[in-house]
């Protein structure tokens, strides 16, 4: 029995470490010439949603510019959805489908620097989420009054699950988008940006028209259908708007008061709210939450913590509404600053998880903040690297959240100068505002602004499953110490408390030593509240 169990574990580990990817994966995650040859400039989505049939019908007007001469481009729409027609220059154009990729061919080559439009008509029953937002799809539910309540969450799975687009985080419509959604009379649709109008279509449906003027990544484009009521206010030049189910308006008014101190905090630390032109909205959804740009999905049941629980186990997580703070933090990290490849999603999740502790520090001070962020260590699995495989739509470990945040806390401790740290974070958020980045860009920026070589540290935490181990031993009235790490020539300062005195060491992977007055009764502790490390005392 033991041998069988060991064999099963080894097979599982081998399969985990040697993930295989298919043509379908590379079509979704890759950047082949049919994708890089053009740049999306705008989406104009116009659809009808039938909640009874759980169906969508309509079109996306896709405006784009040509980067390189081409006679073929790739757009994306899940293969279970029907293509009704694709119109280019007022004529139906030819296309082929391979899995979820749609390759559109042109009679005449499109020339570099020219501008074009495609009208992509489609219909069908989009994938239904089994457990949104962790798996992608549409959510069809009823509210307490039996009225339809519909939402969508597609991060990682792909926006082409429900509308045709260039489904890659590497390209955002620079001129924004309109999202026009017709829903049964008596219901409202809330999407990204600002409401620019509504129209009774005289067929039992009303179309609600929204416009986003900022660039927006495709998985952030959203619809929310329900019996919504709205309220809001102007706060220090920002439009704060809230859309909630009718019966929850009074609870929402109380709970959403957290938005104002959050905005004060995040704007002081990360810079001006990135989408002020499009307003800030919280929209109640039939699932937990999602960072839909300027229309943040909220389903935390008007409770502090994470559905009333504390992810840190310290009690400090009950000092704020997790979904309000976390998903709004994504407006800076994920929505404004977007990773080029899903493999680098730690840029979204690590910084945003860290933003929770930033909010706590603004509100309650550093001591409570350190209790909270260190409490998150219990959620780290160290199962596989945080960075996934590039070009195949592969996310890395879920440790991108907690381990990513604690890596940033570690780097803050390495810099050991809070004035410099907050200046760095502010400059990072503002320098790359509305830009698409990758890990190399982030690391290069942090190295330049800190004046330190942080590359080995980023590499250890992001590219390997394990965290660095501080090894130490006493020998002949000396304390000997070193790092055990996967990265070659790994070096990182660390603070220790030796007999009550704080000392900063500069360990490498080679044994170093300092003299002790006496080998007896010495007391050594690593400042583990400031550094995410393991400790091994020999």
XYZ file of C-alpha atoms in Angstrom:
538
model
C 0.000 0.000 0.000
C 2.799 2.429 0.826
C 4.537 1.726 -2.512
C 1.331 2.332 -4.464
C 0.750 5.608 -2.633
C 4.295 6.799 -3.254
C 4.015 5.898 -6.945
C 0.743 7.838 -7.231
C 2.328 10.888 -5.623
C 5.303 10.711 -7.977
C 3.044 10.441 -11.019
C 1.036 13.424 -9.807
C 4.167 15.485 -9.214
C 5.610 14.545 -12.608
C 2.382 15.545 -14.337
C 2.335 18.808 -12.396
C 5.883 19.741 -13.295
C 5.593 18.708 -16.955
C 2.367 20.404 -18.002
C 1.532 19.781 -21.630
C -0.077 22.380 -23.847
C -2.024 22.011 -27.048
C -2.548 23.872 -30.293
C -5.736 25.268 -28.742
C -3.685 26.743 -25.880
C -1.188 28.419 -28.204
C -3.978 29.830 -30.370
C -5.469 31.428 -27.253
C -2.294 32.572 -25.510
C 0.182 33.090 -28.331
C 1.152 36.134 -30.375
C 1.495 34.857 -33.922
C 1.618 37.238 -36.937
C -2.172 37.094 -37.414
C -2.480 38.808 -34.032
C 0.516 41.142 -33.980
C -0.167 42.506 -37.478
C -3.026 44.653 -36.203
C -3.974 46.778 -33.229
C -7.533 47.084 -31.941
C -8.556 50.719 -31.544
C -12.200 50.384 -30.472
C -15.004 47.929 -29.753
C -18.666 48.840 -30.282
C -20.658 45.930 -28.908
C -24.404 45.753 -29.576
C -26.242 42.663 -28.290
C -29.522 41.319 -26.941
C -29.550 39.001 -23.927
C -32.497 36.642 -23.441
C -32.341 35.410 -19.822
C -35.018 32.753 -20.391
C -33.112 31.161 -23.271
C -29.739 32.098 -21.716
C -28.740 33.342 -25.138
C -26.938 36.262 -26.770
C -27.405 37.666 -30.258
C -25.808 40.719 -31.842
C -22.558 42.035 -33.214
C -19.270 43.673 -32.352
C -18.010 46.482 -34.543
C -14.236 46.120 -34.278
C -12.071 49.050 -35.365
C -8.376 48.379 -35.909
C -5.178 49.742 -37.399
C -2.709 47.666 -39.393
C 0.821 47.280 -37.996
C 2.218 45.190 -40.854
C 0.892 44.391 -44.313
C -1.405 41.387 -44.017
C -4.130 39.427 -45.752
C -5.282 37.564 -42.634
C -6.014 38.394 -38.992
C -7.083 36.356 -35.981
C -10.076 37.225 -33.847
C -11.594 34.953 -31.222
C -15.014 33.517 -30.385
C -15.653 30.289 -28.494
C -16.442 27.463 -30.876
C -19.841 26.772 -29.278
C -21.009 30.227 -30.402
C -22.334 30.633 -33.959
C -20.843 33.089 -36.421
C -23.755 34.591 -38.365
C -21.567 36.679 -40.677
C -18.447 38.828 -40.774
C -18.747 42.022 -42.801
C -15.752 43.929 -44.178
C -16.065 46.805 -46.663
C -19.830 46.155 -46.856
C -19.306 42.555 -47.996
C -19.281 39.199 -46.279
C -15.724 38.028 -45.874
C -14.370 34.507 -45.693
C -13.092 32.964 -42.500
C -11.970 29.675 -41.014
C -12.325 28.452 -37.445
C -9.833 26.454 -35.419
C -10.996 25.810 -31.881
C -11.847 29.289 -30.524
C -9.727 31.161 -33.070
C -11.355 32.806 -36.088
C -9.024 33.535 -39.019
C -10.427 36.223 -41.314
C -9.066 36.493 -44.851
C -9.137 39.591 -47.066
C -9.319 39.704 -50.852
C -6.764 42.500 -50.946
C -3.812 42.865 -48.622
C -4.323 45.410 -45.861
C -1.542 47.978 -45.871
C 0.460 49.117 -42.882
C -0.873 52.204 -41.051
C -4.351 51.937 -42.566
C -7.561 51.942 -40.504
C -10.408 49.460 -40.905
C -13.611 48.087 -39.362
C -15.135 44.640 -39.161
C -18.730 43.892 -38.193
C -18.774 40.508 -36.491
C -22.331 39.123 -36.142
C -22.867 36.166 -33.830
C -25.383 34.324 -31.643
C -25.709 31.389 -29.306
C -25.762 30.152 -25.745
C -22.523 31.155 -24.009
C -20.830 28.911 -21.486
C -22.456 28.969 -18.051
C -20.120 29.438 -15.083
C -20.291 26.570 -12.610
C -18.703 28.607 -9.831
C -17.986 32.197 -10.855
C -15.641 33.970 -10.641
C -13.231 31.012 -10.360
C -14.374 29.487 -13.615
C -15.495 31.587 -16.524
C -18.945 32.082 -17.935
C -22.313 33.750 -17.693
C -24.268 33.604 -14.435
C -28.072 33.394 -14.644
C -29.865 33.624 -11.313
C -33.032 35.114 -9.785
C -33.191 37.759 -7.074
C -35.383 37.383 -3.986
C -38.361 38.754 -5.936
C -37.949 36.189 -8.694
C -36.551 38.652 -11.215
C -33.677 37.745 -13.529
C -30.205 38.600 -12.324
C -27.377 38.054 -14.777
C -23.629 38.607 -14.631
C -20.431 37.515 -16.330
C -16.902 36.686 -15.158
C -14.313 35.433 -17.644
C -10.823 36.248 -16.323
C -8.416 33.573 -17.508
C -11.082 31.755 -19.515
C -11.404 34.516 -22.085
C -13.804 37.285 -23.052
C -14.422 35.523 -26.380
C -16.579 33.183 -24.339
C -19.405 35.714 -24.828
C -18.378 38.226 -27.496
C -15.993 38.260 -30.495
C -12.776 40.149 -29.853
C -9.002 39.960 -29.993
C -8.812 37.911 -26.822
C -5.331 38.814 -25.658
C -4.204 41.024 -22.779
C -1.476 42.318 -25.094
C -3.944 44.562 -26.930
C -6.595 46.924 -25.603
C -8.905 49.182 -27.631
C -7.059 52.470 -27.291
C -10.195 54.528 -28.043
C -12.349 52.639 -25.564
C -15.645 50.910 -26.243
C -19.397 51.153 -26.244
C -21.411 48.328 -24.708
C -25.058 48.347 -25.768
C -27.126 45.587 -24.194
C -30.841 45.017 -24.774
C -32.626 43.287 -21.879
C -36.276 42.496 -21.087
C -38.344 45.506 -20.075
C -38.303 46.067 -16.313
C -34.648 45.108 -16.034
C -31.541 47.243 -16.400
C -28.100 46.502 -17.780
C -25.038 48.086 -16.167
C -21.723 47.951 -18.030
C -18.399 49.748 -17.939
C -18.037 53.512 -18.197
C -20.882 55.993 -18.220
C -24.524 55.551 -19.172
C -25.075 57.484 -22.400
C -28.714 56.562 -22.943
C -31.421 53.921 -23.092
C -34.083 53.086 -25.654
C -37.310 51.111 -25.535
C -37.044 48.915 -28.629
C -40.841 48.315 -28.704
C -40.348 44.548 -28.777
C -40.351 43.822 -25.059
C -36.716 44.881 -24.685
C -34.931 48.041 -23.582
C -31.369 48.714 -24.716
C -28.958 50.308 -22.247
C -25.975 52.110 -23.793
C -22.659 52.567 -21.967
C -19.396 54.088 -23.113
C -15.824 53.615 -21.915
C -13.366 56.267 -23.040
C -10.257 54.698 -21.512
C -8.374 51.675 -22.877
C -9.862 48.483 -21.435
C -8.714 44.867 -21.503
C -11.274 42.489 -22.945
C -11.902 40.382 -19.825
C -12.937 43.554 -18.002
C -15.786 44.336 -20.403
C -18.942 43.334 -18.591
C -22.705 43.191 -18.425
C -24.866 43.160 -15.288
C -28.594 42.622 -15.708
C -31.041 43.007 -12.843
C -33.685 45.016 -11.066
C -31.152 47.669 -10.098
C -31.557 50.917 -8.239
C -28.755 53.453 -8.179
C -27.336 56.086 -5.893
C -24.054 57.952 -5.694
C -22.241 61.181 -5.014
C -19.447 63.458 -6.083
C -16.444 62.946 -3.826
C -13.401 65.166 -4.221
C -13.946 65.426 -7.970
C -14.788 61.736 -8.482
C -18.140 60.363 -9.577
C -18.961 57.471 -7.236
C -21.939 55.446 -8.485
C -23.550 52.323 -7.046
C -26.008 49.876 -8.616
C -27.597 47.380 -6.248
C -30.675 45.189 -6.039
C -33.687 47.133 -4.943
C -33.998 45.430 -1.549
C -30.352 46.086 -0.636
C -30.154 49.846 -1.124
C -30.011 50.792 2.566
C -27.402 48.126 3.401
C -25.337 49.251 0.426
C -25.432 52.888 1.524
C -23.853 51.911 4.836
C -21.325 49.377 3.534
C -20.149 51.395 0.572
C -19.033 54.250 2.824
C -15.705 52.376 2.834
C -15.114 53.547 -0.734
C -14.274 57.117 0.278
C -11.396 56.397 2.700
C -10.196 53.752 0.265
C -10.042 56.311 -2.534
C -8.199 58.742 -0.276
C -5.660 56.055 0.590
C -5.128 54.578 -2.860
C -4.869 57.947 -4.581
C -2.253 59.050 -2.059
C -0.210 55.858 -2.540
C -0.886 54.908 -6.181
C -1.835 58.180 -7.827
C -5.058 59.572 -9.244
C -7.870 57.097 -9.855
C -7.010 55.866 -13.379
C -10.524 55.929 -14.839
C -12.036 59.153 -13.525
C -13.265 59.987 -17.019
C -15.384 56.813 -16.893
C -16.478 57.174 -13.226
C -16.142 54.609 -10.427
C -18.965 52.116 -9.892
C -19.742 49.206 -7.619
C -22.333 46.869 -9.114
C -24.015 44.132 -7.074
C -23.566 40.763 -8.782
C -24.820 37.179 -8.323
C -21.237 36.035 -7.696
C -18.520 37.117 -5.274
C -16.705 39.789 -7.256
C -14.452 40.780 -10.151
C -12.351 43.800 -11.106
C -14.430 44.933 -14.084
C -12.950 48.307 -14.960
C -15.106 51.237 -13.756
C -17.893 48.735 -12.946
C -16.428 46.679 -10.105
C -18.482 43.546 -9.421
C -19.578 43.259 -5.784
C -21.124 40.152 -4.203
C -19.722 40.084 -0.671
C -23.203 40.220 0.929
C -22.477 43.548 2.666
C -20.121 41.910 5.134
C -16.636 42.853 6.251
C -13.901 40.357 5.556
C -14.247 37.710 2.854
C -17.939 36.755 3.077
C -17.624 37.493 6.795
C -14.416 35.517 7.349
C -10.817 36.674 7.779
C -8.325 35.305 5.267
C -5.431 36.239 7.553
C -6.723 34.464 10.648
C -5.702 37.471 12.741
C -9.034 39.272 13.027
C -7.610 42.237 11.101
C -9.238 41.117 7.889
C -12.609 41.936 9.431
C -11.706 45.616 9.540
C -12.655 46.071 5.872
C -14.879 44.673 3.143
C -12.500 42.451 1.209
C -14.277 42.711 -2.149
C -14.582 46.502 -2.083
C -10.898 46.983 -1.271
C -9.346 44.147 -3.266
C -11.347 44.481 -6.468
C -11.027 48.275 -6.420
C -7.271 47.922 -5.956
C -7.286 46.223 -9.339
C -8.268 49.514 -10.933
C -4.602 50.456 -10.512
C -3.055 46.980 -10.804
C -4.613 44.848 -13.507
C -6.862 47.407 -15.178
C -4.576 50.423 -15.470
C -1.346 48.396 -15.425
C -2.030 45.168 -17.324
C 0.228 42.165 -17.860
C 0.936 41.341 -21.488
C 0.609 37.597 -20.890
C -1.584 35.726 -18.424
C 1.593 34.028 -17.195
C 2.488 37.346 -15.533
C -0.810 37.706 -13.678
C 1.146 38.189 -10.453
C 1.452 41.821 -11.573
C -2.322 42.043 -11.162
C -2.788 39.885 -8.094
C 0.405 40.381 -6.073
C 0.170 44.175 -6.117
C -3.578 44.106 -5.509
C -3.303 41.709 -2.580
C -0.650 44.075 -1.218
C -3.102 46.968 -1.663
C -5.271 45.402 1.074
C -2.482 45.964 3.579
C -1.883 49.446 2.132
C -5.481 50.309 2.960
C -5.086 48.931 6.483
C -1.913 50.951 6.980
C -3.688 54.136 5.898
C -6.547 53.452 8.286
C -4.999 51.699 11.271
C -1.216 51.986 11.124
C 1.747 49.721 10.459
C 1.408 47.349 13.409
C -2.049 46.117 12.439
C -0.959 46.000 8.809
C 1.981 43.730 9.600
C -0.259 41.433 11.606
C -2.618 41.131 8.663
C -0.090 40.597 5.889
C 1.913 38.082 7.915
C -1.283 36.245 8.739
C -1.681 35.638 5.009
C 1.386 33.354 5.102
C -0.886 30.522 6.189
C -2.443 30.543 2.701
C 0.826 30.084 0.784
C 1.246 26.622 -0.753
C 4.673 26.873 -2.444
C 3.294 24.357 -4.956
C 4.715 25.685 -8.235
C 6.187 28.906 -9.682
C 4.054 32.046 -9.622
C 4.932 32.822 -13.253
C 3.183 30.463 -15.664
C 4.164 29.328 -19.147
C 4.198 32.095 -21.725
C 2.229 32.013 -24.953
C -0.309 29.355 -23.992
C -2.773 31.178 -21.735
C -1.311 29.591 -18.609
C -1.521 31.183 -15.166
C 1.041 30.251 -12.553
C 0.431 29.292 -8.941
C -2.384 30.833 -6.949
C 0.449 31.939 -4.654
C 0.562 35.001 -6.920
C -1.829 36.575 -4.391
C -0.381 36.040 -0.914
C 3.194 35.167 -1.816
C 3.225 38.047 -4.297
C 2.074 40.486 -1.608
C 4.581 39.177 0.925
C 7.356 39.396 -1.675
C 6.538 43.098 -1.994
C 6.554 43.434 1.786
C 9.980 41.758 1.762
C 11.279 44.174 -0.880
C 9.990 47.070 1.205
C 12.064 45.707 4.108
C 15.107 45.283 1.880
C 14.886 48.924 0.776
C 14.401 49.799 4.461
C 13.330 53.364 3.746
C 9.588 53.976 3.712
C 9.853 57.377 2.091
C 11.749 55.801 -0.781
C 9.383 52.802 -0.890
C 6.189 54.821 -1.211
C 7.798 57.113 -3.780
C 8.751 54.015 -5.784
C 5.240 52.532 -5.626
C 3.637 55.844 -6.595
C 6.030 56.314 -9.500
C 5.434 52.723 -10.665
C 1.660 53.149 -10.704
C 1.822 56.496 -12.509
C 4.660 55.707 -14.930
C 2.849 52.665 -16.326
C -0.663 54.094 -16.091
C -2.850 52.631 -18.886
C 0.057 50.526 -20.130
C 0.733 46.846 -20.806
C 3.843 45.450 -19.126
C 5.668 42.225 -18.363
C 7.766 40.935 -15.477
C 11.043 42.133 -17.023
C 9.667 45.687 -17.219
C 8.592 45.632 -13.573
C 11.913 44.268 -12.335
C 13.918 46.754 -14.401
C 11.886 49.619 -12.943
C 12.285 48.436 -9.346
C 16.041 47.991 -9.836
C 16.439 51.482 -11.277
C 14.315 53.240 -8.644
C 15.715 51.368 -5.655
C 19.333 51.472 -6.819
C 19.550 47.771 -5.903
C 19.861 44.551 -7.868
C 16.532 42.979 -6.963
C 16.515 40.615 -9.959
C 17.628 37.506 -8.009
C 14.954 38.211 -5.395
C 12.153 38.571 -7.933
C 13.425 35.439 -9.676
C 13.460 33.333 -6.520
C 9.949 34.259 -5.427
C 8.358 34.275 -8.878
C 10.149 31.581 -10.886
C 10.603 28.878 -8.252
C 8.141 27.163 -5.964
C 10.307 27.457 -2.864
C 11.204 30.537 -0.841
C 14.770 31.273 0.338
C 15.925 29.470 3.473
C 18.089 31.295 6.007
C 20.452 28.686 7.428
C 22.531 29.387 10.515
C 24.643 27.592 13.096
C 26.956 28.432 15.940
C 30.557 27.337 15.858
C 33.503 28.404 17.985
C 31.828 31.488 19.399
C 30.678 32.514 15.909
C 27.326 32.741 14.229
C 27.613 31.292 10.740
C 24.880 31.914 8.193
C 23.980 31.679 4.499
C 21.060 31.502 2.071
C 19.830 28.294 0.539
C 18.043 29.227 -2.694
C 17.422 28.070 -6.255
C 18.761 31.230 -7.910
C 22.483 31.144 -8.593
C 24.455 33.685 -6.545
C 21.348 34.619 -4.541
C 21.916 37.470 -2.114
C 19.426 39.318 0.075
C 19.808 41.332 3.268
C 17.882 40.151 6.306
C 17.335 41.540 9.789
C 17.928 39.382 12.852
C 17.475 40.010 16.549
C 20.541 38.792 18.415
C 20.171 38.927 22.182
C 17.607 41.708 21.761
C 19.727 43.764 19.382
C 18.609 44.264 15.776
C 21.324 43.534 13.224
C 21.158 43.619 9.423
C 23.095 40.826 7.766
C 24.049 40.536 4.096
C 23.978 36.769 3.522
C 24.916 35.095 0.267
C 24.949 31.400 -0.605
C 28.392 31.090 0.947
C 28.846 30.683 4.681
C 29.691 33.916 6.466
C 30.204 34.526 10.172
C 30.122 37.073 12.931
C 31.714 36.678 16.352
C 29.589 36.159 19.461
C 30.660 37.155 22.931
C 29.635 33.771 24.210
C 28.247 30.652 22.603
C 26.076 30.096 25.674
C 22.624 31.583 26.157
C 22.552 33.334 22.824
C 19.121 34.183 21.425
C 18.630 34.677 17.685
C 15.380 35.462 15.885
C 14.776 36.319 12.256
C 12.547 39.327 11.578
C 10.008 37.071 9.869
C 7.335 39.777 10.056
C 9.416 41.752 7.542
C 10.754 38.960 5.322
C 9.107 35.957 3.680
C 11.742 33.295 4.376
C 12.143 29.876 5.893
C 14.649 29.344 8.682
C 16.855 26.334 9.309
C 18.970 26.267 12.454
C 21.723 23.644 12.222
